[in-house]
């Protein structure tokens, strides 16, 4: 696709209503995904059952709420504090 076509498509897409742009964006993102894995749901079900069995058997490594919160704050905090403004919802 040449630049002129891309510019025209972008211009036309920006004239769409917000719901139409959202639908178009969704369709474009989906088009970038690979083919669906027909066994994904089965694999996740098996993994969830395995983890539930570990919890029930007492063999799963568990953490308390305060440790979970600490880990999530660490994970969500920006690496460079200056990269987000003070009002950022990511700063807990």
Short mmCIF file of N, CA, C and O in Angstrom, two decimals:
data_model
loop_
_atom_site.label_atom_id
_atom_site.label_comp_id
_atom_site.label_asym_id
_atom_site.label_seq_id
_atom_site.Cartn_x
_atom_site.Cartn_y
_atom_site.Cartn_z
N UNK A 1 0.86 -1.17 0.00
CA UNK A 1 0.00 0.00 0.00
C UNK A 1 0.90 1.23 0.00
O UNK A 1 1.85 1.32 0.76
N UNK A 2 0.58 2.15 -0.86
CA UNK A 2 1.41 3.35 -0.91
C UNK A 2 0.92 4.39 0.09
O UNK A 2 -0.16 4.28 0.65
N UNK A 3 1.72 5.37 0.30
CA UNK A 3 1.43 6.40 1.31
C UNK A 3 0.14 7.15 1.03
O UNK A 3 -0.60 7.49 1.95
N UNK A 4 -0.17 7.39 -0.24
CA UNK A 4 -1.39 8.13 -0.58
C UNK A 4 -2.63 7.36 -0.15
O UNK A 4 -3.58 7.94 0.38
N UNK A 5 -2.61 6.05 -0.35
CA UNK A 5 -3.76 5.24 0.05
C UNK A 5 -3.90 5.25 1.57
O UNK A 5 -5.00 5.38 2.11
N UNK A 6 -2.78 5.10 2.27
CA UNK A 6 -2.81 5.11 3.72
C UNK A 6 -3.33 6.44 4.25
O UNK A 6 -4.16 6.48 5.16
N UNK A 7 -2.88 7.52 3.68
CA UNK A 7 -3.33 8.86 4.10
C UNK A 7 -4.83 8.99 3.88
O UNK A 7 -5.56 9.48 4.74
N UNK A 8 -5.32 8.52 2.73
CA UNK A 8 -6.75 8.61 2.41
C UNK A 8 -7.56 7.75 3.39
O UNK A 8 -8.56 8.20 3.94
N UNK A 9 -7.11 6.52 3.62
CA UNK A 9 -7.83 5.64 4.54
C UNK A 9 -7.87 6.21 5.95
O UNK A 9 -8.90 6.18 6.63
N UNK A 10 -6.74 6.73 6.39
CA UNK A 10 -6.67 7.33 7.73
C UNK A 10 -7.63 8.50 7.83
O UNK A 10 -8.39 8.63 8.80
N UNK A 11 -7.64 9.35 6.82
CA UNK A 11 -8.52 10.51 6.81
C UNK A 11 -9.99 10.09 6.85
O UNK A 11 -10.79 10.64 7.61
N UNK A 12 -10.34 9.09 6.05
CA UNK A 12 -11.72 8.61 6.04
C UNK A 12 -12.08 7.94 7.36
O UNK A 12 -13.20 8.11 7.87
N UNK A 13 -11.16 7.18 7.93
CA UNK A 13 -11.43 6.51 9.20
C UNK A 13 -11.68 7.52 10.31
O UNK A 13 -12.55 7.32 11.17
N UNK A 14 -10.96 8.62 10.30
CA UNK A 14 -11.12 9.63 11.34
C UNK A 14 -12.45 10.38 11.22
O UNK A 14 -12.87 11.04 12.17
N UNK A 15 -13.12 10.25 10.09
CA UNK A 15 -14.43 10.86 9.92
C UNK A 15 -15.55 9.98 10.47
O UNK A 15 -16.69 10.42 10.61
N UNK A 16 -15.24 8.74 10.81
CA UNK A 16 -16.24 7.83 11.36
C UNK A 16 -16.61 8.25 12.77
O UNK A 16 -15.85 8.93 13.46
N UNK A 17 -17.78 7.78 13.21
CA UNK A 17 -18.18 8.05 14.60
C UNK A 17 -17.26 7.26 15.53
O UNK A 17 -16.56 6.33 15.11
N UNK A 18 -17.28 7.61 16.80
CA UNK A 18 -16.43 6.92 17.76
C UNK A 18 -16.71 5.41 17.81
O UNK A 18 -15.78 4.61 17.76
N UNK A 19 -17.99 4.99 17.88
CA UNK A 19 -18.25 3.54 17.87
C UNK A 19 -17.76 2.86 16.59
O UNK A 19 -17.25 1.73 16.64
N UNK A 20 -17.90 3.53 15.47
CA UNK A 20 -17.42 2.96 14.21
C UNK A 20 -15.90 2.84 14.20
O UNK A 20 -15.34 1.84 13.75
N UNK A 21 -15.21 3.88 14.72
CA UNK A 21 -13.74 3.81 14.81
C UNK A 21 -13.30 2.69 15.74
O UNK A 21 -12.34 1.98 15.46
N UNK A 22 -14.03 2.53 16.85
CA UNK A 22 -13.69 1.47 17.80
C UNK A 22 -13.87 0.10 17.13
O UNK A 22 -13.01 -0.78 17.29
N UNK A 23 -14.93 -0.07 16.39
CA UNK A 23 -15.16 -1.34 15.69
C UNK A 23 -14.08 -1.59 14.65
O UNK A 23 -13.54 -2.70 14.54
N UNK A 24 -13.72 -0.56 13.91
CA UNK A 24 -12.66 -0.68 12.91
C UNK A 24 -11.32 -1.01 13.58
O UNK A 24 -10.60 -1.90 13.12
N UNK A 25 -11.02 -0.32 14.67
CA UNK A 25 -9.76 -0.58 15.39
C UNK A 25 -9.73 -2.02 15.88
O UNK A 25 -8.71 -2.71 15.75
N UNK A 26 -10.83 -2.49 16.43
CA UNK A 26 -10.90 -3.87 16.90
C UNK A 26 -10.65 -4.84 15.76
O UNK A 26 -9.85 -5.78 15.87
N UNK A 27 -11.33 -4.62 14.64
CA UNK A 27 -11.16 -5.50 13.48
C UNK A 27 -9.72 -5.50 12.98
O UNK A 27 -9.19 -6.55 12.59
N UNK A 28 -9.08 -4.34 12.99
CA UNK A 28 -7.69 -4.26 12.53
C UNK A 28 -6.76 -5.02 13.48
O UNK A 28 -5.87 -5.74 13.02
N UNK A 29 -6.96 -4.85 14.77
CA UNK A 29 -6.11 -5.55 15.74
C UNK A 29 -6.32 -7.06 15.61
O UNK A 29 -5.35 -7.83 15.61
N UNK A 30 -7.57 -7.50 15.50
CA UNK A 30 -7.85 -8.92 15.35
C UNK A 30 -7.18 -9.47 14.10
O UNK A 30 -6.67 -10.59 14.09
N UNK A 31 -7.14 -8.66 13.04
CA UNK A 31 -6.54 -9.12 11.79
C UNK A 31 -5.03 -9.35 11.93
O UNK A 31 -4.44 -10.06 11.12
N UNK A 32 -4.41 -8.77 12.96
CA UNK A 32 -2.98 -8.94 13.17
C UNK A 32 -2.66 -10.20 13.97
O UNK A 32 -1.52 -10.65 13.98
N UNK A 33 -3.66 -10.73 14.66
CA UNK A 33 -3.46 -11.95 15.44
C UNK A 33 -3.29 -13.15 14.52
O UNK A 33 -3.80 -13.18 13.41
N UNK A 34 -2.61 -14.14 15.03
CA UNK A 34 -2.47 -15.39 14.30
C UNK A 34 -3.77 -16.17 14.35
O UNK A 34 -4.75 -15.73 14.95
N UNK A 35 -3.77 -17.35 13.78
CA UNK A 35 -4.98 -18.16 13.81
C UNK A 35 -5.30 -18.58 15.24
O UNK A 35 -4.40 -18.78 16.05
N UNK A 36 -6.59 -18.69 15.56
CA UNK A 36 -6.95 -19.06 16.93
C UNK A 36 -6.52 -20.49 17.24
O UNK A 36 -6.53 -21.36 16.38
N UNK A 37 -6.13 -20.70 18.49
CA UNK A 37 -5.76 -22.02 18.96
C UNK A 37 -7.02 -22.67 19.53
O UNK A 37 -7.55 -22.23 20.54
N UNK A 38 -7.50 -23.70 18.87
CA UNK A 38 -8.76 -24.32 19.27
C UNK A 38 -8.68 -24.98 20.64
O UNK A 38 -9.71 -25.28 21.24
N UNK A 39 -7.48 -25.19 21.16
CA UNK A 39 -7.34 -25.87 22.45
C UNK A 39 -7.04 -24.92 23.60
O UNK A 39 -6.79 -25.37 24.72
N UNK A 40 -7.07 -23.62 23.35
CA UNK A 40 -6.74 -22.66 24.40
C UNK A 40 -7.65 -22.81 25.61
O UNK A 40 -7.18 -22.87 26.74
N UNK A 41 -8.96 -22.86 25.39
CA UNK A 41 -9.89 -22.96 26.52
C UNK A 41 -9.63 -24.23 27.32
O UNK A 41 -9.63 -24.21 28.55
N UNK A 42 -9.39 -25.34 26.63
CA UNK A 42 -9.11 -26.60 27.32
C UNK A 42 -7.82 -26.50 28.12
O UNK A 42 -7.74 -27.00 29.25
N UNK A 43 -6.80 -25.88 27.54
CA UNK A 43 -5.52 -25.73 28.24
C UNK A 43 -5.67 -24.87 29.49
O UNK A 43 -5.10 -25.18 30.54
N UNK A 44 -6.42 -23.76 29.39
CA UNK A 44 -6.63 -22.90 30.55
C UNK A 44 -7.44 -23.61 31.62
O UNK A 44 -7.17 -23.50 32.82
N UNK A 45 -8.47 -24.36 31.20
CA UNK A 45 -9.25 -25.13 32.17
C UNK A 45 -8.35 -26.11 32.93
O UNK A 45 -8.45 -26.24 34.16
N UNK A 46 -7.50 -26.81 32.21
CA UNK A 46 -6.60 -27.78 32.84
C UNK A 46 -5.64 -27.08 33.81
O UNK A 46 -5.38 -27.57 34.91
N UNK A 47 -5.13 -25.92 33.41
CA UNK A 47 -4.21 -25.16 34.27
C UNK A 47 -4.92 -24.68 35.54
O UNK A 47 -4.38 -24.76 36.65
N UNK A 48 -6.14 -24.18 35.38
CA UNK A 48 -6.89 -23.72 36.55
C UNK A 48 -7.19 -24.87 37.51
O UNK A 48 -7.06 -24.73 38.72
N UNK A 49 -7.57 -26.01 36.97
CA UNK A 49 -7.83 -27.17 37.82
C UNK A 49 -6.56 -27.63 38.53
O UNK A 49 -6.60 -27.99 39.72
N UNK A 50 -5.44 -27.59 37.82
CA UNK A 50 -4.16 -27.97 38.43
C UNK A 50 -3.83 -27.04 39.60
O UNK A 50 -3.45 -27.49 40.69
N UNK A 51 -4.01 -25.74 39.38
CA UNK A 51 -3.71 -24.78 40.44
C UNK A 51 -4.66 -24.93 41.63
O UNK A 51 -4.25 -24.82 42.78
N UNK A 52 -5.95 -25.17 41.34
CA UNK A 52 -6.91 -25.37 42.42
C UNK A 52 -6.56 -26.61 43.23
O UNK A 52 -6.65 -26.61 44.46
N UNK A 53 -6.14 -27.66 42.55
CA UNK A 53 -5.71 -28.88 43.25
C UNK A 53 -4.53 -28.60 44.17
O UNK A 53 -4.47 -29.10 45.30
N UNK A 54 -3.57 -27.78 43.69
CA UNK A 54 -2.41 -27.43 44.52
C UNK A 54 -2.83 -26.66 45.76
O UNK A 54 -2.32 -26.90 46.86
N UNK A 55 -3.76 -25.71 45.59
CA UNK A 55 -4.22 -24.93 46.73
C UNK A 55 -4.91 -25.84 47.73
O UNK A 55 -4.65 -25.80 48.94
N UNK A 56 -5.81 -26.69 47.23
CA UNK A 56 -6.55 -27.59 48.12
C UNK A 56 -5.64 -28.60 48.81
O UNK A 56 -5.89 -28.98 49.95
N UNK A 57 -4.57 -29.01 48.14
CA UNK A 57 -3.63 -29.98 48.72
C UNK A 57 -2.63 -29.31 49.67
O UNK A 57 -1.89 -29.99 50.37
N UNK A 58 -2.61 -27.96 49.66
CA UNK A 58 -1.68 -27.25 50.53
C UNK A 58 -0.26 -27.19 49.98
O UNK A 58 0.67 -26.88 50.71
N UNK A 59 -0.09 -27.47 48.69
CA UNK A 59 1.25 -27.46 48.10
C UNK A 59 1.53 -26.20 47.27
O UNK A 59 2.65 -26.01 46.82
N UNK A 60 0.52 -25.36 47.10
CA UNK A 60 0.71 -24.13 46.31
C UNK A 60 1.38 -23.08 47.17
O UNK A 60 1.03 -22.90 48.34
N UNK A 61 2.37 -22.36 46.61
CA UNK A 61 2.98 -21.27 47.37
C UNK A 61 2.02 -20.08 47.38
O UNK A 61 1.70 -19.53 46.34
N UNK A 62 1.52 -19.72 48.55
CA UNK A 62 0.56 -18.63 48.69
C UNK A 62 1.22 -17.42 49.33
O UNK A 62 2.21 -17.55 50.05
N UNK A 63 0.67 -16.25 49.06
CA UNK A 63 1.16 -15.02 49.69
C UNK A 63 -0.03 -14.30 50.31
O UNK A 63 -1.18 -14.48 49.89
N UNK A 64 0.23 -13.48 51.34
CA UNK A 64 -0.86 -12.74 51.97
C UNK A 64 -1.16 -11.46 51.18
O UNK A 64 -0.45 -11.10 50.25
N UNK A 65 -2.24 -10.80 51.57
CA UNK A 65 -2.72 -9.63 50.85
C UNK A 65 -1.68 -8.51 50.80
O UNK A 65 -1.49 -7.88 49.77
N UNK A 66 -0.99 -8.25 51.90
CA UNK A 66 -0.02 -7.15 51.91
C UNK A 66 1.13 -7.43 50.95
O UNK A 66 1.62 -6.52 50.28
N UNK A 67 1.57 -8.69 50.86
CA UNK A 67 2.64 -9.04 49.91
C UNK A 67 2.14 -8.90 48.48
O UNK A 67 2.85 -8.42 47.61
N UNK A 68 0.90 -9.31 48.24
CA UNK A 68 0.31 -9.17 46.91
C UNK A 68 0.26 -7.68 46.51
O UNK A 68 0.66 -7.31 45.41
N UNK A 69 -0.21 -6.83 47.43
CA UNK A 69 -0.29 -5.40 47.14
C UNK A 69 1.10 -4.82 46.86
O UNK A 69 1.27 -4.02 45.94
N UNK A 70 2.09 -5.22 47.65
CA UNK A 70 3.45 -4.73 47.45
C UNK A 70 3.94 -5.12 46.06
O UNK A 70 4.50 -4.29 45.33
N UNK A 71 3.73 -6.36 45.67
CA UNK A 71 4.18 -6.83 44.35
C UNK A 71 3.47 -6.09 43.22
O UNK A 71 4.08 -5.74 42.22
N UNK A 72 2.17 -5.85 43.38
CA UNK A 72 1.42 -5.16 42.33
C UNK A 72 1.87 -3.70 42.23
O UNK A 72 2.00 -3.16 41.13
N UNK A 73 2.10 -3.06 43.36
CA UNK A 73 2.58 -1.68 43.32
C UNK A 73 3.94 -1.61 42.63
O UNK A 73 4.19 -0.72 41.83
N UNK A 74 4.80 -2.56 42.93
CA UNK A 74 6.11 -2.60 42.30
C UNK A 74 5.99 -2.82 40.80
O UNK A 74 6.66 -2.17 40.00
N UNK A 75 5.10 -3.72 40.42
CA UNK A 75 4.92 -4.04 39.01
C UNK A 75 4.31 -2.88 38.23
O UNK A 75 4.66 -2.63 37.09
N UNK A 76 3.38 -2.15 38.85
CA UNK A 76 2.68 -1.07 38.16
C UNK A 76 3.39 0.27 38.25
O UNK A 76 3.06 1.19 37.51
N UNK A 77 4.34 0.39 39.16
CA UNK A 77 5.06 1.66 39.28
C UNK A 77 5.97 1.85 38.08
O UNK A 77 6.62 0.90 37.63
N UNK A 78 6.01 3.07 37.56
CA UNK A 78 6.89 3.31 36.42
C UNK A 78 8.35 3.15 36.82
O UNK A 78 8.73 3.41 37.96
N UNK A 79 9.14 2.68 35.89
CA UNK A 79 10.58 2.52 36.16
C UNK A 79 11.23 3.88 36.36
O UNK A 79 12.14 4.04 37.14
N UNK A 80 10.74 4.86 35.63
CA UNK A 80 11.23 6.23 35.76
C UNK A 80 10.08 7.07 36.31
O UNK A 80 9.13 7.35 35.59
N UNK A 81 10.12 7.46 37.59
CA UNK A 81 9.01 8.21 38.18
C UNK A 81 8.65 9.48 37.43
O UNK A 81 7.54 9.95 37.52
N UNK A 82 9.57 10.03 36.67
CA UNK A 82 9.29 11.25 35.92
C UNK A 82 8.48 10.98 34.65
O UNK A 82 8.05 11.90 33.99
N UNK A 83 8.27 9.69 34.32
CA UNK A 83 7.59 9.37 33.08
C UNK A 83 6.08 9.52 33.18
O UNK A 83 5.39 9.50 32.18
N UNK A 84 5.54 9.67 34.40
CA UNK A 84 4.11 9.88 34.58
C UNK A 84 3.89 11.13 35.41
O UNK A 84 4.63 11.38 36.36
N UNK A 85 2.85 11.88 35.10
CA UNK A 85 2.54 13.05 35.94
C UNK A 85 2.03 12.60 37.31
O UNK A 85 1.62 11.46 37.49
N UNK A 86 2.06 13.51 38.28
CA UNK A 86 1.63 13.20 39.64
C UNK A 86 0.21 12.66 39.70
O UNK A 86 -0.13 11.86 40.53
N UNK A 87 -0.65 13.11 38.78
CA UNK A 87 -2.05 12.69 38.81
C UNK A 87 -2.27 11.37 38.08
O UNK A 87 -3.40 10.97 37.88
N UNK A 88 -1.23 10.68 37.70
CA UNK A 88 -1.36 9.44 36.95
C UNK A 88 -2.08 8.38 37.77
O UNK A 88 -1.80 8.21 38.95
N UNK A 89 -3.04 7.66 37.15
CA UNK A 89 -3.73 6.61 37.89
C UNK A 89 -2.83 5.42 38.20
O UNK A 89 -3.18 4.56 38.97
N UNK A 90 -1.62 5.39 37.60
CA UNK A 90 -0.72 4.27 37.84
C UNK A 90 0.08 4.43 39.12
O UNK A 90 0.67 3.49 39.61
N UNK A 91 0.10 5.63 39.66
CA UNK A 91 0.84 5.83 40.90
C UNK A 91 -0.10 5.59 42.06
O UNK A 91 -1.09 6.29 42.24
N UNK A 92 0.17 4.55 42.82
CA UNK A 92 -0.72 4.14 43.91
C UNK A 92 -0.35 4.82 45.20
O UNK A 92 0.74 5.13 45.48
#
